[in-house]
PDB file of C-alpha atoms and ligand atoms in Angstrom:
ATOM      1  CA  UNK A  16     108.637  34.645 141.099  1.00  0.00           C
ATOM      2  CA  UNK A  17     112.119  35.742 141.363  1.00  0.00           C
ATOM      3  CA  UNK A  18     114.329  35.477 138.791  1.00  0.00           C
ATOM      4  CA  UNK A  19     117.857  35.084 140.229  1.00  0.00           C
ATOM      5  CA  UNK A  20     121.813  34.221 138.460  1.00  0.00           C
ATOM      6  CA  UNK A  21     123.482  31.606 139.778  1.00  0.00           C
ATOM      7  CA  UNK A  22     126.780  32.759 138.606  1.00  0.00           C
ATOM      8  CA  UNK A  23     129.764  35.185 139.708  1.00  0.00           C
ATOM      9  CA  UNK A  24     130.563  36.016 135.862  1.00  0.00           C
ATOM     10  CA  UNK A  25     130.142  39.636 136.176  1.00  0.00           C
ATOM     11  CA  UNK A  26     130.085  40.074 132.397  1.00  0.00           C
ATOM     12  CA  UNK A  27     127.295  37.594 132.654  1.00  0.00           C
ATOM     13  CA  UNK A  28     125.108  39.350 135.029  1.00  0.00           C
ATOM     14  CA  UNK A  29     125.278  42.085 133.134  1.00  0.00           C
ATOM     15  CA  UNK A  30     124.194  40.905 129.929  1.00  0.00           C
ATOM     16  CA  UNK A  31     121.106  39.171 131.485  1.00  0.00           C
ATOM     17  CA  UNK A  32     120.377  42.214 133.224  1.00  0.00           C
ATOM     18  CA  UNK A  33     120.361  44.553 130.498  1.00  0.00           C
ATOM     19  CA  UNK A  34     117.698  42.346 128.952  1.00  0.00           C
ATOM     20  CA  UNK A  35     115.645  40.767 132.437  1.00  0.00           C
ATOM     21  CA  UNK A  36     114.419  41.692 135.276  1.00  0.00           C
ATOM     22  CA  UNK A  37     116.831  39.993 137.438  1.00  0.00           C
ATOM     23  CA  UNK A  38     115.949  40.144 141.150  1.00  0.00           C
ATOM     24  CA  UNK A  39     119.312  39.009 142.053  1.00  0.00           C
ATOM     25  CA  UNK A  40     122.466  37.223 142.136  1.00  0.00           C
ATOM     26  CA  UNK A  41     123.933  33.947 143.948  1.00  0.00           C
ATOM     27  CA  UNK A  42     127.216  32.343 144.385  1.00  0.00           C
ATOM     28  CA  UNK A  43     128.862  29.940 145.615  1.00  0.00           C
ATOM     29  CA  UNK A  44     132.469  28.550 146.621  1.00  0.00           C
ATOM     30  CA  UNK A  45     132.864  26.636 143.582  1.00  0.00           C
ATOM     31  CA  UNK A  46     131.257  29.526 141.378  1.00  0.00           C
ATOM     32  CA  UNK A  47     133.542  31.828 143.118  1.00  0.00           C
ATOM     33  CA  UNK A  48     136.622  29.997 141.724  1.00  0.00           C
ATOM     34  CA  UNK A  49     135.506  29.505 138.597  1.00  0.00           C
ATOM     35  CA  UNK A  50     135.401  33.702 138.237  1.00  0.00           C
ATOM     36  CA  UNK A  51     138.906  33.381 138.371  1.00  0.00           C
ATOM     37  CA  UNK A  52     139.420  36.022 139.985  1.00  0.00           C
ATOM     38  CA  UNK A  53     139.713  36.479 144.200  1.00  0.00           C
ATOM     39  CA  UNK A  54     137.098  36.707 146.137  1.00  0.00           C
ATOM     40  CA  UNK A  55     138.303  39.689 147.641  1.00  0.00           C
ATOM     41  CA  UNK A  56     138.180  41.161 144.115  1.00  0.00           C
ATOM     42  CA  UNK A  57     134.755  39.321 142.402  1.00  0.00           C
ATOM     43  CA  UNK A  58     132.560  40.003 145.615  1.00  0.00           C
ATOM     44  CA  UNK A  59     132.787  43.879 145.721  1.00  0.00           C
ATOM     45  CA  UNK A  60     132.962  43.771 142.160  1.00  0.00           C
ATOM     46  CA  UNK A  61     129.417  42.566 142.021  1.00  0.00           C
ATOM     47  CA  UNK A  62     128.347  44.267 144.808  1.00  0.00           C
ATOM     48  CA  UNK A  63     129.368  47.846 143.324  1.00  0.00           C
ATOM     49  CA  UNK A  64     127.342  46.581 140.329  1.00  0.00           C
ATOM     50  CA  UNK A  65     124.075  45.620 142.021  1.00  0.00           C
ATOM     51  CA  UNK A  66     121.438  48.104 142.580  1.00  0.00           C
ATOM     52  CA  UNK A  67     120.400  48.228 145.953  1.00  0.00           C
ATOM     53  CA  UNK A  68     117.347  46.666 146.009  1.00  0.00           C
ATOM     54  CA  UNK A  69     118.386  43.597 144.012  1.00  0.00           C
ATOM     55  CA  UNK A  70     119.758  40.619 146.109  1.00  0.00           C
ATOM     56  CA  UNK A  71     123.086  39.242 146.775  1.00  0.00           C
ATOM     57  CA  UNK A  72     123.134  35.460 147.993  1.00  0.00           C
ATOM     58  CA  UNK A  73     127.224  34.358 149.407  1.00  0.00           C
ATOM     59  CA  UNK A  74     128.195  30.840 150.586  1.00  0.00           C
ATOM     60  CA  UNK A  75     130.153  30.520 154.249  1.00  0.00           C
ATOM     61  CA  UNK A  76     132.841  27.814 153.885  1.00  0.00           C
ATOM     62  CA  UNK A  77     133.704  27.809 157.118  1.00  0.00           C
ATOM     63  CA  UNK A  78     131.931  24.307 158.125  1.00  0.00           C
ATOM     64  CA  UNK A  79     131.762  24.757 162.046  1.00  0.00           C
ATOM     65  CA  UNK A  80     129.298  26.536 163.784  1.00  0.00           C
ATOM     66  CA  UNK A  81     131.343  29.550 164.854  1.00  0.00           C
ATOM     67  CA  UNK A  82     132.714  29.518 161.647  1.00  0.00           C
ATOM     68  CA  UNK A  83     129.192  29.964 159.790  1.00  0.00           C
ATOM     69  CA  UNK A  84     128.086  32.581 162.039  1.00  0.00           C
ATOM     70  CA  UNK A  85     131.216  34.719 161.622  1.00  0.00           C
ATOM     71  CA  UNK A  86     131.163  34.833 157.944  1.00  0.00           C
ATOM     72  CA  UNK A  87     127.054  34.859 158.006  1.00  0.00           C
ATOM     73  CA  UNK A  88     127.578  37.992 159.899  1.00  0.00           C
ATOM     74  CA  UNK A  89     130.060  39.384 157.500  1.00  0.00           C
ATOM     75  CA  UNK A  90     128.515  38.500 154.559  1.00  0.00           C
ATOM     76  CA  UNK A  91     125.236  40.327 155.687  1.00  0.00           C
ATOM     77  CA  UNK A  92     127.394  43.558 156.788  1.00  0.00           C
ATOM     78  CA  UNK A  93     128.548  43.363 153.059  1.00  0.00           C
ATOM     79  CA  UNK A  94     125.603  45.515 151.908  1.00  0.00           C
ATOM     80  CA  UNK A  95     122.721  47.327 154.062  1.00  0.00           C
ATOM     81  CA  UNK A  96     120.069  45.320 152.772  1.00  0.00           C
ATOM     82  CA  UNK A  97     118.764  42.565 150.607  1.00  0.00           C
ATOM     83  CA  UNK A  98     122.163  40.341 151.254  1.00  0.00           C
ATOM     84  CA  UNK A  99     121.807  36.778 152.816  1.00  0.00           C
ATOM     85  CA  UNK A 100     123.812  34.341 153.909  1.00  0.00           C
ATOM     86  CA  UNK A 101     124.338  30.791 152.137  1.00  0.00           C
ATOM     87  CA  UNK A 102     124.764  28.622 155.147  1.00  0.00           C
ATOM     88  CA  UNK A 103     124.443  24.383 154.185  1.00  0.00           C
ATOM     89  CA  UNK A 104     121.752  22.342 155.752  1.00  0.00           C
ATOM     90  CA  UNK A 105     124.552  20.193 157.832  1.00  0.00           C
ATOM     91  CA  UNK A 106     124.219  19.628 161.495  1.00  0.00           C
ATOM     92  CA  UNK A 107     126.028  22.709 162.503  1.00  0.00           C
ATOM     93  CA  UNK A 108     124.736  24.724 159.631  1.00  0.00           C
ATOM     94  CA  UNK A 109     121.327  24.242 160.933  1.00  0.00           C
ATOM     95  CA  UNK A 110     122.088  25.795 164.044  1.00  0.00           C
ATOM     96  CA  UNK A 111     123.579  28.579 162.746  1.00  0.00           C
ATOM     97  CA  UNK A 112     120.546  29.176 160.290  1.00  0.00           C
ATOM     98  CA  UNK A 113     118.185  29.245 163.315  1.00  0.00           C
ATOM     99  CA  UNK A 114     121.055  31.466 165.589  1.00  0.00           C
ATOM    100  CA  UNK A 115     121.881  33.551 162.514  1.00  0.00           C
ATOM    101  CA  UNK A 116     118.124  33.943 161.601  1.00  0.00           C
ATOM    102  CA  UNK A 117     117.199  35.170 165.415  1.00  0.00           C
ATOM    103  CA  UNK A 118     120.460  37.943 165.083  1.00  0.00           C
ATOM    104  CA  UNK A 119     118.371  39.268 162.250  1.00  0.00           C
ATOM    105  CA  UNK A 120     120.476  38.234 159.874  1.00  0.00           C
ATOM    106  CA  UNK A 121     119.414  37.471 156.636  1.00  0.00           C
ATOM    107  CA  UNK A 122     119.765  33.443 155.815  1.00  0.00           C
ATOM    108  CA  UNK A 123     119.596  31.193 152.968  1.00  0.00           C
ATOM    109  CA  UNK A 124     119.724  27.535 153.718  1.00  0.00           C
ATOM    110  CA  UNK A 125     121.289  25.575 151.046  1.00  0.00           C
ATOM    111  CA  UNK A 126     122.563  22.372 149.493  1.00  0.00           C
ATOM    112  CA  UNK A 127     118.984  20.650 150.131  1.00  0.00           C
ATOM    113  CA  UNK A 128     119.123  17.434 149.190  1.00  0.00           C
ATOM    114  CA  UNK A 129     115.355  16.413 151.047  1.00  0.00           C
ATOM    115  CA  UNK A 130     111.970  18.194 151.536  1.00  0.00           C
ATOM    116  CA  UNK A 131     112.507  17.123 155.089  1.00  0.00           C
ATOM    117  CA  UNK A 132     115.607  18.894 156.073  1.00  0.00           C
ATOM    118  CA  UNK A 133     114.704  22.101 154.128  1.00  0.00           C
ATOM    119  CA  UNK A 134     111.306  22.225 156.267  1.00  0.00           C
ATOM    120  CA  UNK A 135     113.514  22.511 159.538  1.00  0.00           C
ATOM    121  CA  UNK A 136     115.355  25.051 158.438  1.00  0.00           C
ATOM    122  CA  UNK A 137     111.690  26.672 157.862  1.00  0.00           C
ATOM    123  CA  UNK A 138     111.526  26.035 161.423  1.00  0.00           C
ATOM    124  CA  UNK A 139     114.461  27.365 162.153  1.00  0.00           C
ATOM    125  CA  UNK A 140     113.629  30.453 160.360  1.00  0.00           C
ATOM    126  CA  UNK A 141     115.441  30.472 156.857  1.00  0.00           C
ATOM    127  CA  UNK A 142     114.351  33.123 154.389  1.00  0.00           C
ATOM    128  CA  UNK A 143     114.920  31.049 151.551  1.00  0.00           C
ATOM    129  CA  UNK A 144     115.685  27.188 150.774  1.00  0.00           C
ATOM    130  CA  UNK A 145     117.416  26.264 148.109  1.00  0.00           C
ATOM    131  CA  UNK A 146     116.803  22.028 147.508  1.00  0.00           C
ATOM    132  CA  UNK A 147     119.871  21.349 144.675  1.00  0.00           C
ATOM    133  CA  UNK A 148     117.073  20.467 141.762  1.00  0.00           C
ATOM    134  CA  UNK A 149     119.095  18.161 139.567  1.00  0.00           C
ATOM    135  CA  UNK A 150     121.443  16.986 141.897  1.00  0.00           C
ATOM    136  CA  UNK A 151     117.701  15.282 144.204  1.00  0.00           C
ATOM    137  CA  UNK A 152     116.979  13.756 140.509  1.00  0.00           C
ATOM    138  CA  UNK A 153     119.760  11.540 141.157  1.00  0.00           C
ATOM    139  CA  UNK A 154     118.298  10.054 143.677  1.00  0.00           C
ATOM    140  CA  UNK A 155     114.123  10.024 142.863  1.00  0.00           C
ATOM    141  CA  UNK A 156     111.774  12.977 141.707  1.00  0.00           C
ATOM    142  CA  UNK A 157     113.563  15.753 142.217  1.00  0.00           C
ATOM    143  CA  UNK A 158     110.655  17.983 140.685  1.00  0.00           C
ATOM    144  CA  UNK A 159     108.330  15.901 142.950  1.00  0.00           C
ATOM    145  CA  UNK A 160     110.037  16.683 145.821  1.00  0.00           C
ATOM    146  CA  UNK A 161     110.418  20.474 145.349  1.00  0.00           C
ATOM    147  CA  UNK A 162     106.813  20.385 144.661  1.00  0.00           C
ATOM    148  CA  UNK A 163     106.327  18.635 147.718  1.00  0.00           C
ATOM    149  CA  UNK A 164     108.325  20.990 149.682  1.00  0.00           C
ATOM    150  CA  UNK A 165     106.250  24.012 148.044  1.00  0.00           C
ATOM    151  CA  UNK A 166     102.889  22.225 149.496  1.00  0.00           C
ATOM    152  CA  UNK A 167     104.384  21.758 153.107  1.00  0.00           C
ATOM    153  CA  UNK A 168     105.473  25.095 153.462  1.00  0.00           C
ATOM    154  CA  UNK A 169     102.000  26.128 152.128  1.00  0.00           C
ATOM    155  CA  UNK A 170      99.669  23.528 154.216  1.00  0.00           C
ATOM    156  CA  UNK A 171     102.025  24.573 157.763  1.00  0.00           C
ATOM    157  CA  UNK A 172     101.524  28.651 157.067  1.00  0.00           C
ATOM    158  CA  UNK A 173     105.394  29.090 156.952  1.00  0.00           C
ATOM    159  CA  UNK A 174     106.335  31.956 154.496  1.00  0.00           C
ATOM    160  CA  UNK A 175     110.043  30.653 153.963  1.00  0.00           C
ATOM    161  CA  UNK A 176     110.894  30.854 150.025  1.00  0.00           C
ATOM    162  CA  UNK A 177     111.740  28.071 147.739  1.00  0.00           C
ATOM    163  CA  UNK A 178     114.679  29.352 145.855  1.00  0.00           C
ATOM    164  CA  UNK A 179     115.562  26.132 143.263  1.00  0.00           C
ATOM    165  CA  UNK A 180     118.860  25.746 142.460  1.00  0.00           C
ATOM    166  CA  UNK A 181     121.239  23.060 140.125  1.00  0.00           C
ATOM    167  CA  UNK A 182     118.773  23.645 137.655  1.00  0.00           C
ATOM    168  CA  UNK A 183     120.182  21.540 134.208  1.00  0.00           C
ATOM    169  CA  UNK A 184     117.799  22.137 131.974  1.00  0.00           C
ATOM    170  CA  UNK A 185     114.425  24.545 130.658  1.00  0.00           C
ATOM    171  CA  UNK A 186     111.960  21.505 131.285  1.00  0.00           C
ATOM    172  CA  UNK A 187     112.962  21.372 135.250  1.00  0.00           C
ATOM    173  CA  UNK A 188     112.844  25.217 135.020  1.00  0.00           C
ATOM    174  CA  UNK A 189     108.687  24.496 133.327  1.00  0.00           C
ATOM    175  CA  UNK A 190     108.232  22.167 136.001  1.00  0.00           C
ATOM    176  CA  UNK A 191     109.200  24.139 138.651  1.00  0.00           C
ATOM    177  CA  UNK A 192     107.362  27.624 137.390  1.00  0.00           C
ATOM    178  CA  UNK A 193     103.974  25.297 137.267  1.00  0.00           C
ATOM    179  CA  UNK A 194     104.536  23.697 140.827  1.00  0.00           C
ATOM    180  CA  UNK A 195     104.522  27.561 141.766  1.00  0.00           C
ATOM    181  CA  UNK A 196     108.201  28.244 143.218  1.00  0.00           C
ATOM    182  CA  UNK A 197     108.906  31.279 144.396  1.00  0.00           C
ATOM    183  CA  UNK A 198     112.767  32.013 142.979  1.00  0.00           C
ATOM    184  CA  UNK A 199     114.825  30.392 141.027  1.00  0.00           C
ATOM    185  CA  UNK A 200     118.156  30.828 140.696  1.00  0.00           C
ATOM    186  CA  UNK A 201     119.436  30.180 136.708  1.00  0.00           C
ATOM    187  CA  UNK A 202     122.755  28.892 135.796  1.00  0.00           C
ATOM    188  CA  UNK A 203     123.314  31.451 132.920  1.00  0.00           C
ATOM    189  CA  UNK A 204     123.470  29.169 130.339  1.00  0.00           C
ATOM    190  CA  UNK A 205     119.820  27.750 131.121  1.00  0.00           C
ATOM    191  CA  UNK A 206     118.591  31.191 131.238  1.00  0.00           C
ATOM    192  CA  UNK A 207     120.623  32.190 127.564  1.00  0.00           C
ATOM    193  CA  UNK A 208     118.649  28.950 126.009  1.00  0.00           C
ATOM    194  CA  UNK A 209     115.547  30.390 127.449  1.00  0.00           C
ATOM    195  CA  UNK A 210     115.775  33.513 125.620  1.00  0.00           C
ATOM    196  CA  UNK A 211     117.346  32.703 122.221  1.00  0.00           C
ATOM    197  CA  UNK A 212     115.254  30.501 120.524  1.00  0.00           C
ATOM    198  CA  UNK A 213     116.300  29.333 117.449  1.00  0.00           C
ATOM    199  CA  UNK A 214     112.314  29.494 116.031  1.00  0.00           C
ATOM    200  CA  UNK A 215     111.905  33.038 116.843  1.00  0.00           C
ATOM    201  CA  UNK A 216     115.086  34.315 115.220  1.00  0.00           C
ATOM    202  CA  UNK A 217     114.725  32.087 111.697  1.00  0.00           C
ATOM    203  CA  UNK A 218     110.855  33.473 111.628  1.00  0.00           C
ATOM    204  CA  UNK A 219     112.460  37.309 112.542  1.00  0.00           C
ATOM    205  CA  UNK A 220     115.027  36.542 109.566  1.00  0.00           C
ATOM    206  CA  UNK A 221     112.227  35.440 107.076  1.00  0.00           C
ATOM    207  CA  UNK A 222     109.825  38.360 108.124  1.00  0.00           C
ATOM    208  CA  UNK A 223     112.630  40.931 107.031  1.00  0.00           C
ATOM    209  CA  UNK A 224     114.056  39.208 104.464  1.00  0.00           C
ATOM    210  CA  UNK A 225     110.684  39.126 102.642  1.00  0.00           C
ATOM    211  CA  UNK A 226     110.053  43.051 103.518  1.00  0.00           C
ATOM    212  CA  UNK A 227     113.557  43.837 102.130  1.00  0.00           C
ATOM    213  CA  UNK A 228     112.991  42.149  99.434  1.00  0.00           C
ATOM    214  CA  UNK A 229     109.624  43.894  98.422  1.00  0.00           C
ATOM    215  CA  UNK A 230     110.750  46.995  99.899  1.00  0.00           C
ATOM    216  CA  UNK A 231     113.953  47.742  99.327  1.00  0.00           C
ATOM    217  CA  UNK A 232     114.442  48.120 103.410  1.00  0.00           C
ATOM    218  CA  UNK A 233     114.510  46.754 106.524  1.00  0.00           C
ATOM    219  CA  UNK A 234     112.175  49.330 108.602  1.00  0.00           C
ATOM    220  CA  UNK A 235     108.430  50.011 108.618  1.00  0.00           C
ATOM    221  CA  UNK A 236     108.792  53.190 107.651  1.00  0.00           C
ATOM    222  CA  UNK A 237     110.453  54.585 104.435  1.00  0.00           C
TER     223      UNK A 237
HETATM  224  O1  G3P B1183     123.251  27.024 143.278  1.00  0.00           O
HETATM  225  C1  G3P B1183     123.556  25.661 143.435  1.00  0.00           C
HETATM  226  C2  G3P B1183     124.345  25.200 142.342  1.00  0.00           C
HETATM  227  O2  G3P B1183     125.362  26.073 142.011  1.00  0.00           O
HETATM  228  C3  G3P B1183     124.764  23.767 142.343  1.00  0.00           C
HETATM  229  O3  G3P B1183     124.566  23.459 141.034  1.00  0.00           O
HETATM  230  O4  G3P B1183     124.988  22.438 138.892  1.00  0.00           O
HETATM  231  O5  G3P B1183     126.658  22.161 140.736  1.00  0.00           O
HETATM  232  O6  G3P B1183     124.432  20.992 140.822  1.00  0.00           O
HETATM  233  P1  G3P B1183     125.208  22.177 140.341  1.00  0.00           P
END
């Protein structure tokens, strides 16, 4: 699975990738903003921090079909490899993902809201779908239907990613990892609760507090 950030925090990105192996990062508009900083600052920023063979994910906002395909074309000149394009599962979007994916450009389709529309953009060629995970819970099952979307892709031979996104909290991320997705993409905060669990550090403080204790130190060897 790949483990992706969902955030334009560069600070952020770093500290989970000193720790993770982090196969990438995504953004979008609104995630952009809240960097507060430009994009024409924030994206290179990230991009001169990225090793090349880790992914970058950026949004269009353009919302018209030439508009998509101009900025899915810049965004994948951005970097020589392993950068895709964001482009929304809206009428026009769709065509660009299917025109965009036959330039050879690299696509994501996002802001999935239905098993359904994700598997046309399969059709149309998407490398990656990304259904918006809590947002579908408003609505029904929204583990359900990733799952779902997982077994379609499967049972029709299409090798398009699932790539969940609006993740809220570590159960959907459970859920998702046993339904067998094949990214995620973690707000950070979700991904910090993964990793510090308050169990683990209380039994690491009671381990060395006893050895101290007895010891006189806090190593294993003298
Ligand atoms: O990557 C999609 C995501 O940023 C949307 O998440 O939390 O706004 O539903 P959220």
């Amino acid at each position: 699975m790949e483990l992706i950030i969902d955030t334009a925090d560069l600070d952020e990105i770093k500290k989970l990738d000193a720790l993770l192996n982090v196969d990438g990062v995504t953004t979008n508009p609104t995630i952009i903003t809240r960097s507060g900083k430009t994009p024409e600052v924030v994206i290179p920023e990230i991009i001169e921090y990225l090793r090349p063979d880790q992914k970058l994910f950026i949004q269009v906002v353009a919302e018209d079909y030439d508009g998509i395909m101009e900025e899915a074309r810049y965004i994948n000149g951005l970097r020589p490899e392993n950068t895709y394009a964001k482009i929304p599962v809206t009428r026009e979007g769709l065509k660009a993902v299917r025109d965009a994916h036959n330039e050879g450009l690299g696509v994501l389709a996002t802001a999935i809201f239905s098993p359904e529309s994700a598997f046309l953009a399969a059709l149309n060629g998407a490398d990656y779908l990304a259904p918006y995970v809590n947002r579908m819970s408003n609505y029904g099952d929204g583990i359900q239907q990733v799952a779902d979307l997982i077994e379609m892709l499967a049972v029709q031979d299409l090798d398009t990613k699932v790539m969940a996104a609006s993740l809220h909290n570590t159960n959907q991320v459970h859920e998702l990892i046993l339904a067998g997705i094949q990214a995620i993409t973690f707000p950070p905060a979700i991904l910090n609760s993964m990793i510090d669990q308050p169990g683990t550090v209380g039994a690491v403080h009671d381990f060395t507090a006893s050895w101290e204790k007895n010891y006189g130190r806090t190593t294993l060897r003298a």
